[in-house]
PDB file of C-alpha atoms in Angstrom:
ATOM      1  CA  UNK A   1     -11.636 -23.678 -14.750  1.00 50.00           C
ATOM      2  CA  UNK A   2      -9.345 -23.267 -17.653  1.00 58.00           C
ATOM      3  CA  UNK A   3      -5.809 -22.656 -16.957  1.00 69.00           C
ATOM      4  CA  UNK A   4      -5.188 -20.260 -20.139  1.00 75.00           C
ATOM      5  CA  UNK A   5      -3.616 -17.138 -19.698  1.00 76.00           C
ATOM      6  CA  UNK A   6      -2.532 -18.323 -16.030  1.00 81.00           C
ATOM      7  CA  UNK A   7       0.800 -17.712 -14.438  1.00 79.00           C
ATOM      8  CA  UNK A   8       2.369 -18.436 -11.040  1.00 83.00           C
ATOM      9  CA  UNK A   9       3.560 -15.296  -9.563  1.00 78.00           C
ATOM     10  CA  UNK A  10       5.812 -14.510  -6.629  1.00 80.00           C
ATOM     11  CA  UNK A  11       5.215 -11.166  -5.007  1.00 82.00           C
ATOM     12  CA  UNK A  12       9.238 -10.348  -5.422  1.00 81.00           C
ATOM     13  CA  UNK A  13       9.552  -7.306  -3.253  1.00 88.00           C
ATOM     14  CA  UNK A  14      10.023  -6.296   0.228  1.00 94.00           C
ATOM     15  CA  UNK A  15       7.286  -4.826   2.639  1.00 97.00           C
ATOM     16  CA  UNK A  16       7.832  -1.273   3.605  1.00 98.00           C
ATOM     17  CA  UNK A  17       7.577  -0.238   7.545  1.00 97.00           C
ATOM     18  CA  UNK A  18       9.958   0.421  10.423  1.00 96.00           C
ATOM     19  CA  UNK A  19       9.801  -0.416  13.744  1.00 94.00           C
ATOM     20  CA  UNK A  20       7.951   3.226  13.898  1.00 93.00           C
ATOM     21  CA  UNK A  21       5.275   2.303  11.929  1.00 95.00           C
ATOM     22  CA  UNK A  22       1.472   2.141  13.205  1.00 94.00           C
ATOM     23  CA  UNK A  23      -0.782   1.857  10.231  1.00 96.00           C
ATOM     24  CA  UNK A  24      -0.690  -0.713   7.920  1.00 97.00           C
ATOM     25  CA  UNK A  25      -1.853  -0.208   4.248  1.00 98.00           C
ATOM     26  CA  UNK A  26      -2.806  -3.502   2.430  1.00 98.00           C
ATOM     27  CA  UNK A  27      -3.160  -3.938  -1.201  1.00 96.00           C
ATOM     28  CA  UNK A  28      -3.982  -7.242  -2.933  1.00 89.00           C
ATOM     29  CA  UNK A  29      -1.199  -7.857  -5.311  1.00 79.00           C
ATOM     30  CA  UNK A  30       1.062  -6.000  -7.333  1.00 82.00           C
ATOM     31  CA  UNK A  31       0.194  -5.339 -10.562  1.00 81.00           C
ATOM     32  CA  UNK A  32       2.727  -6.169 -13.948  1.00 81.00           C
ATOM     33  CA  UNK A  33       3.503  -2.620 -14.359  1.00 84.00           C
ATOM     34  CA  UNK A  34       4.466  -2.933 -10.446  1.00 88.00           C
ATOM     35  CA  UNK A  35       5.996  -6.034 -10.803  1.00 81.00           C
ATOM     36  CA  UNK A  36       8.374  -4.255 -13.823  1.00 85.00           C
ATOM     37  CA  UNK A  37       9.109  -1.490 -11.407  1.00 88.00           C
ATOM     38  CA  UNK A  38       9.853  -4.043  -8.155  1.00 88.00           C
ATOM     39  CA  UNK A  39       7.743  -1.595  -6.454  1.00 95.00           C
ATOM     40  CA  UNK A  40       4.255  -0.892  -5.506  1.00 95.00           C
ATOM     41  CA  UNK A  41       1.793   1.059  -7.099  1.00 95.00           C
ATOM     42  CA  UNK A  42       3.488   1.628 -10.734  1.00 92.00           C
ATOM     43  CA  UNK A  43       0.758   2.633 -13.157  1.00 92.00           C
ATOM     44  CA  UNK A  44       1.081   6.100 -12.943  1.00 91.00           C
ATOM     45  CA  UNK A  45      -2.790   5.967 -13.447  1.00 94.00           C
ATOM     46  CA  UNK A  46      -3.435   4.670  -9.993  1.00 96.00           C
ATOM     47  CA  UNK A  47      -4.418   7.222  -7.344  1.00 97.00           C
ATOM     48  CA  UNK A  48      -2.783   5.813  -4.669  1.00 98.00           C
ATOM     49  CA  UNK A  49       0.328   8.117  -4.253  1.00 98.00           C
ATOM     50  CA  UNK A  50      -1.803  11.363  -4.630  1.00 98.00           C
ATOM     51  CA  UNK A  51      -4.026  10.040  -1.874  1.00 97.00           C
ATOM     52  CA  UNK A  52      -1.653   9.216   0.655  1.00 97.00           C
ATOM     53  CA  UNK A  53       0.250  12.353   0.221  1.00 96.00           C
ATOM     54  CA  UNK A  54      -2.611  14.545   0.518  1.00 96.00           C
ATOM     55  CA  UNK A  55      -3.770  12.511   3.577  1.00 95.00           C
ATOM     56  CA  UNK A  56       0.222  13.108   5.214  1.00 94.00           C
ATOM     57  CA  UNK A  57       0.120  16.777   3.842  1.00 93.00           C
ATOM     58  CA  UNK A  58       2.836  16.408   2.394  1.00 94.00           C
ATOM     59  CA  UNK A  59       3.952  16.829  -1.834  1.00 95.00           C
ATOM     60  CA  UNK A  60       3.518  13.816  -4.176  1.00 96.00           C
ATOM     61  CA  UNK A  61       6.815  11.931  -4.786  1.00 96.00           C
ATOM     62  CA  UNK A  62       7.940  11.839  -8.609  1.00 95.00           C
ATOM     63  CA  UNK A  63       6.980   8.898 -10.570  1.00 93.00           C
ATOM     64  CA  UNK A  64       9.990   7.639 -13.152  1.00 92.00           C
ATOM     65  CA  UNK A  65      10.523  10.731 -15.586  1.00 90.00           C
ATOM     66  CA  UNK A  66       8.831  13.268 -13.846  1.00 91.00           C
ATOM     67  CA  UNK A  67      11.039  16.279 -13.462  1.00 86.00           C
ATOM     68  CA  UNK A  68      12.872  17.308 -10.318  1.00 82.00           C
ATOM     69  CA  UNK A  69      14.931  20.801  -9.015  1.00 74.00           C
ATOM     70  CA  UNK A  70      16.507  21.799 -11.895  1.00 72.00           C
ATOM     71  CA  UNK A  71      14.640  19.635 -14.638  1.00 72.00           C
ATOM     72  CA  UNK A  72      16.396  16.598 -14.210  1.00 86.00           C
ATOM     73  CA  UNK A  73      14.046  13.612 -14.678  1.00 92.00           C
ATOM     74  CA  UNK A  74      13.725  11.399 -11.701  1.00 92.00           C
ATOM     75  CA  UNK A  75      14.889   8.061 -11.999  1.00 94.00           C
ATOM     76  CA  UNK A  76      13.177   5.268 -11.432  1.00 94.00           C
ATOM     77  CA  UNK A  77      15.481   4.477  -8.241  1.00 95.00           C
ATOM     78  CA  UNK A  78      14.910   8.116  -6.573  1.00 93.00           C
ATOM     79  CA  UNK A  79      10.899   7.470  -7.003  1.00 95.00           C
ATOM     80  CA  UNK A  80      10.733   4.878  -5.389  1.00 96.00           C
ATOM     81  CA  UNK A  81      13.060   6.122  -2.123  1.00 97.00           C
ATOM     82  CA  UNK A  82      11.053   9.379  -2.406  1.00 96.00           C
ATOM     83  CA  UNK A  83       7.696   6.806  -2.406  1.00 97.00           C
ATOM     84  CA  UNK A  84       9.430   4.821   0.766  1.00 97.00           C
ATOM     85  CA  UNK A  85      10.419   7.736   2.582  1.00 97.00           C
ATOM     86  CA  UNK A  86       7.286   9.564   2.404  1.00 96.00           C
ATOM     87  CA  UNK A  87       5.521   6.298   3.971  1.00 97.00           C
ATOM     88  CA  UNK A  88       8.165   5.719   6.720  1.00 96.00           C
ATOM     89  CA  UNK A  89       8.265   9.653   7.657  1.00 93.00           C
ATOM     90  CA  UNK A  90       4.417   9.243   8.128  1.00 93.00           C
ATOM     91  CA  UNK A  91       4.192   6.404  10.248  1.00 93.00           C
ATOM     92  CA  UNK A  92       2.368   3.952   7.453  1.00 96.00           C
ATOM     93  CA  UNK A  93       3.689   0.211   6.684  1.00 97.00           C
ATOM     94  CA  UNK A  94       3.219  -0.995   3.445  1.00 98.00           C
ATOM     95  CA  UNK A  95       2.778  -4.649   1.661  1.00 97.00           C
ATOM     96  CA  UNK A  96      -0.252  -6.818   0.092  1.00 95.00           C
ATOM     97  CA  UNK A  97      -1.775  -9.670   1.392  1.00 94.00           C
ATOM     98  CA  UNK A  98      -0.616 -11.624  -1.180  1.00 88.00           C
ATOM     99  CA  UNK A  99       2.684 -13.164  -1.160  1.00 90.00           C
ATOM    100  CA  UNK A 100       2.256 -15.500  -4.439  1.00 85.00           C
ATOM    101  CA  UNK A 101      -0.775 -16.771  -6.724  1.00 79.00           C
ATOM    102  CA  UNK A 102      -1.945 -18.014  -9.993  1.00 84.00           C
ATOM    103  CA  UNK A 103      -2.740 -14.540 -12.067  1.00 75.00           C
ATOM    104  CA  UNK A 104      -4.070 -13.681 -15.419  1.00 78.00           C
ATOM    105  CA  UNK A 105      -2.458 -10.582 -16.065  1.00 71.00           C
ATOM    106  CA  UNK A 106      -3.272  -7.628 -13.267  1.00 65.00           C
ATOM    107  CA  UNK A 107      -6.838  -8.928 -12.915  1.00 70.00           C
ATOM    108  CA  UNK A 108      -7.410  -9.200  -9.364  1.00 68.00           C
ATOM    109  CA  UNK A 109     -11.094 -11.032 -10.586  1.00 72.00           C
ATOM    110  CA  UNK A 110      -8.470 -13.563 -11.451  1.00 76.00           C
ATOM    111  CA  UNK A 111      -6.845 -14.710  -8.788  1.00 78.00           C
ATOM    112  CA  UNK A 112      -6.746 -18.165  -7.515  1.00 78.00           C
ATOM    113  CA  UNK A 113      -4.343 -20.695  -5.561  1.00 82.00           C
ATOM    114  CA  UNK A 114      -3.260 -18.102  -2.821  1.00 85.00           C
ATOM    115  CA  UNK A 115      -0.251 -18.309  -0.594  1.00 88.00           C
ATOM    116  CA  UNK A 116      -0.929 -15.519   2.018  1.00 91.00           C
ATOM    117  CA  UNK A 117       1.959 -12.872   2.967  1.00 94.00           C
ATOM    118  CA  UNK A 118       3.938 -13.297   6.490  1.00 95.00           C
ATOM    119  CA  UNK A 119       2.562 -10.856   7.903  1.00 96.00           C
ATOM    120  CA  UNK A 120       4.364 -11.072  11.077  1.00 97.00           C
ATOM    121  CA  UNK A 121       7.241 -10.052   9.417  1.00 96.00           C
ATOM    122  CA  UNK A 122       5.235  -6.348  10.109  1.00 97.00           C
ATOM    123  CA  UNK A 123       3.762  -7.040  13.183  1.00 97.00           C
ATOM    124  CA  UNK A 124       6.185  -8.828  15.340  1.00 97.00           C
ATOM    125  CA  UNK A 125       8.517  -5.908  14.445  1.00 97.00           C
ATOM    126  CA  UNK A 126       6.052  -2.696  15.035  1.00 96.00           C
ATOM    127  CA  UNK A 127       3.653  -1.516  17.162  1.00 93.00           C
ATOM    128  CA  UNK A 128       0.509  -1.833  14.380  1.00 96.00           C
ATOM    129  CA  UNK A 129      -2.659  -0.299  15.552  1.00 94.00           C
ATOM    130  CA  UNK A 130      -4.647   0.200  12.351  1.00 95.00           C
ATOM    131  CA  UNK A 131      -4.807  -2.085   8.763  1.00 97.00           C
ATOM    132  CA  UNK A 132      -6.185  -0.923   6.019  1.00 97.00           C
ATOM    133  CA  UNK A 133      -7.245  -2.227   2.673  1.00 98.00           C
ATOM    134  CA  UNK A 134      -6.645  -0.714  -0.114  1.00 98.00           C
ATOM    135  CA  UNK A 135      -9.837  -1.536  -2.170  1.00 96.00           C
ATOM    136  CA  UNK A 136     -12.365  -4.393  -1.880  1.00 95.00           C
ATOM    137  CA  UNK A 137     -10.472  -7.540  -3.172  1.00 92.00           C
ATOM    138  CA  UNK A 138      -7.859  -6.938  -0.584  1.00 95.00           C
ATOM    139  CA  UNK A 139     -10.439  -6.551   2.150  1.00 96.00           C
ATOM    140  CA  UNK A 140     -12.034  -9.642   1.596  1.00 94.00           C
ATOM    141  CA  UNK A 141      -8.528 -11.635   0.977  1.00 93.00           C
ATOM    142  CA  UNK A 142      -7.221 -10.087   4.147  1.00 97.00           C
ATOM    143  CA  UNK A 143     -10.474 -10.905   6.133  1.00 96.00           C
ATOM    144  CA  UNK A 144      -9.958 -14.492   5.001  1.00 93.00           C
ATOM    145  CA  UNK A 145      -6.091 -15.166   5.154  1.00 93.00           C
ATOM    146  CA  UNK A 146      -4.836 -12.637   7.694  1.00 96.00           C
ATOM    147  CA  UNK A 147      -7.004 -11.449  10.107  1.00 97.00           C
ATOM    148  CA  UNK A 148      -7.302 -13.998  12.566  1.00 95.00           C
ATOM    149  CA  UNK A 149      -3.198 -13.606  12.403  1.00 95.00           C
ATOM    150  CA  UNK A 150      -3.082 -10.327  13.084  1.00 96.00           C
ATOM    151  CA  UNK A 151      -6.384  -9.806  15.499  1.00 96.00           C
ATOM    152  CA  UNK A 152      -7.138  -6.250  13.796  1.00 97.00           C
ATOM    153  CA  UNK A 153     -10.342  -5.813  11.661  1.00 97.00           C
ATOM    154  CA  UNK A 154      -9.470  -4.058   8.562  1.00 97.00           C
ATOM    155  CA  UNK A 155     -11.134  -0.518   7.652  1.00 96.00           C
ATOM    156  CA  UNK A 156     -11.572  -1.544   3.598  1.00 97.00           C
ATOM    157  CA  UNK A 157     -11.701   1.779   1.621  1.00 97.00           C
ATOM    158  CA  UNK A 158     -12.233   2.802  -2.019  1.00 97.00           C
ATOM    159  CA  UNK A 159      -9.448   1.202  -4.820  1.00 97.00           C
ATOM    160  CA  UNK A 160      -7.694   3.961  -5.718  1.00 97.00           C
ATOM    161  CA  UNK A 161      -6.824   1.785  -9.058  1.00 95.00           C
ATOM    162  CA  UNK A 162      -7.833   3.462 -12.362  1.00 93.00           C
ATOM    163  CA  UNK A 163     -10.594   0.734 -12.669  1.00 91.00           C
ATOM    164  CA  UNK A 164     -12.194   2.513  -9.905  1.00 95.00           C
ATOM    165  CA  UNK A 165     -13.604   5.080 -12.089  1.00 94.00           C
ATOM    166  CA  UNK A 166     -16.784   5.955 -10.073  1.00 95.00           C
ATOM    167  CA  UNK A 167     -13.911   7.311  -7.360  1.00 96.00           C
ATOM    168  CA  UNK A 168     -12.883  10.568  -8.425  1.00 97.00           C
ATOM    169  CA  UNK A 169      -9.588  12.066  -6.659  1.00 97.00           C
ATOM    170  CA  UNK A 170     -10.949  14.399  -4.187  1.00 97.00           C
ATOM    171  CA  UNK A 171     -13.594  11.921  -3.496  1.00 97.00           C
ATOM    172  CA  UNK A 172     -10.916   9.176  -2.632  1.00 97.00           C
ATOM    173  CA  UNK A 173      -8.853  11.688  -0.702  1.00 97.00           C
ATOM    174  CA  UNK A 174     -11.536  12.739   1.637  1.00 96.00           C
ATOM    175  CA  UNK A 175     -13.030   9.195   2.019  1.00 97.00           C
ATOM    176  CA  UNK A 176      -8.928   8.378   3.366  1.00 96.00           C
ATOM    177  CA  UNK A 177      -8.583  11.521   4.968  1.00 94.00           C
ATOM    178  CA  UNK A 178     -11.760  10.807   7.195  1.00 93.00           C
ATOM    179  CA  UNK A 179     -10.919   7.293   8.284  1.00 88.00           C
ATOM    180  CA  UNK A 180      -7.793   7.997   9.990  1.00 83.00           C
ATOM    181  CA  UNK A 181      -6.558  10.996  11.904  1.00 80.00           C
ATOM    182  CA  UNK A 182      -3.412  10.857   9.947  1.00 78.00           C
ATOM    183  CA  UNK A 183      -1.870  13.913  12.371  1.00 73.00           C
ATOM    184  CA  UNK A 184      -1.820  12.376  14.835  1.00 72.00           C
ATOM    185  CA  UNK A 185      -0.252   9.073  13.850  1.00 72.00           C
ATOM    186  CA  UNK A 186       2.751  11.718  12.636  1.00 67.00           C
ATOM    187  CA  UNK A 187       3.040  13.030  16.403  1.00 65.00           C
ATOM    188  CA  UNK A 188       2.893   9.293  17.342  1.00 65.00           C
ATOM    189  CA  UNK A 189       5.955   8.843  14.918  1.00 63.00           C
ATOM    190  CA  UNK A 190       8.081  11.591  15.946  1.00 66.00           C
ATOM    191  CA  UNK A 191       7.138  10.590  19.326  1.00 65.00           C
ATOM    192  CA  UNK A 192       8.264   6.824  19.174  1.00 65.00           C
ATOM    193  CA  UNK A 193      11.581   8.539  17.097  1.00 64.00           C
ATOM    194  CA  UNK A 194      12.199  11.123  20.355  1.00 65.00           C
ATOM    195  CA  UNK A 195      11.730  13.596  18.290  1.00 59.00           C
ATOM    196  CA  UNK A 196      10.435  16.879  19.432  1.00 48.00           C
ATOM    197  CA  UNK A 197       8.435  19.852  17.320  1.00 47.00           C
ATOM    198  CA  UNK A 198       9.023  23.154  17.669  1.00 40.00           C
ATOM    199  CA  UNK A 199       6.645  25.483  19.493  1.00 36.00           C
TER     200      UNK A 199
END
């Protein structure tokens, strides 16, 4: 196999969760406009922030330059702690399975020479009852590298990359919304956090 257009890539940025997290969201590898950002999910094209907060029921977090209270654009700094905080509020861990790999690009057809993310670094530290994969390339990379590390089967759903054309929005968001009872991993959250709702 010919090595052009090949690089080594570390991941380079933390996995988010809390010791109050329960699900565990799984993509493959971060993509260059990700990798720019040091955060995940960066093309403002991918779906993936739009799904999640429609599954939590909660408002999408800005991307870099979208406008907040009083027209100020966000910065790239307050996206991604509005990103984190949404996650951590709703009970859902997130990483990819891979921790470093040979990469053309942010071709995921492409990868090869896999070193596998420590994964314990989640689940020794909180309570994970559910993984999910976030698109078929990280299923089957997670099925291979993690799974017998973890002992949970993953639920693999839709990409909610751009490439994934054939996925519409609301068709992603109610394939998400109907594979986990997302409420009631939020009362699980306030729960483990002694928190209380009003009634």
């Amino acid at each position: 196999m010919s090595d052009k257009g090949y690089q080594h890539i570390e991941h380079g940025f933390e996995p988010v969760f809390d010791q109050h997290s329960r699900i565990l969201v799984l993509g493959s590898f971060p993509s260059v406009l990700s990798r720019a950002n040091a955060f995940y999910y960066g093309n403002p094209q991918n779906r993936f922030w739009r799904v999640m907060a429609a599954c939590l029921g909660v408002p999408v977090p800005p991307n870099e330059g979208d406008p907040l209270v009083g027209s100020e654009p966000a910065t790239l700094d307050a996206s991604i702690a509005a990103k984190r905080s949404m996650l951590l509020n709703g009970g859902v861990a997130l990483w990819d399975v891979i921790e470093s790999c040979d990469i053309k690009g942010s071709s995921d057809a492409s990868i090869r020479n896999v070193v596998p993310a420590r994964i314990e670094l989640i689940t020794s530290n909180a309570s994970i009852e559910q993984v999910i994969c976030n698109g078929g390339t990280a299923g089957r990379l997670y099925k291979r590298y993690l799974q017998e590390r973890t002992g949970l089967p993953a639920v693999v759903l839709p990409s909610t990359s751009p490439a994934n054309a054939a996925w519409r929005l609301e068709r992603l968001v109610e394939r998400w919304r109907e594979t986990v009872d997302w409420g009631a991993l939020q009362f699980r959250y306030l729960i483990g956090r002694g928190c209380r709702g009003v009634s």
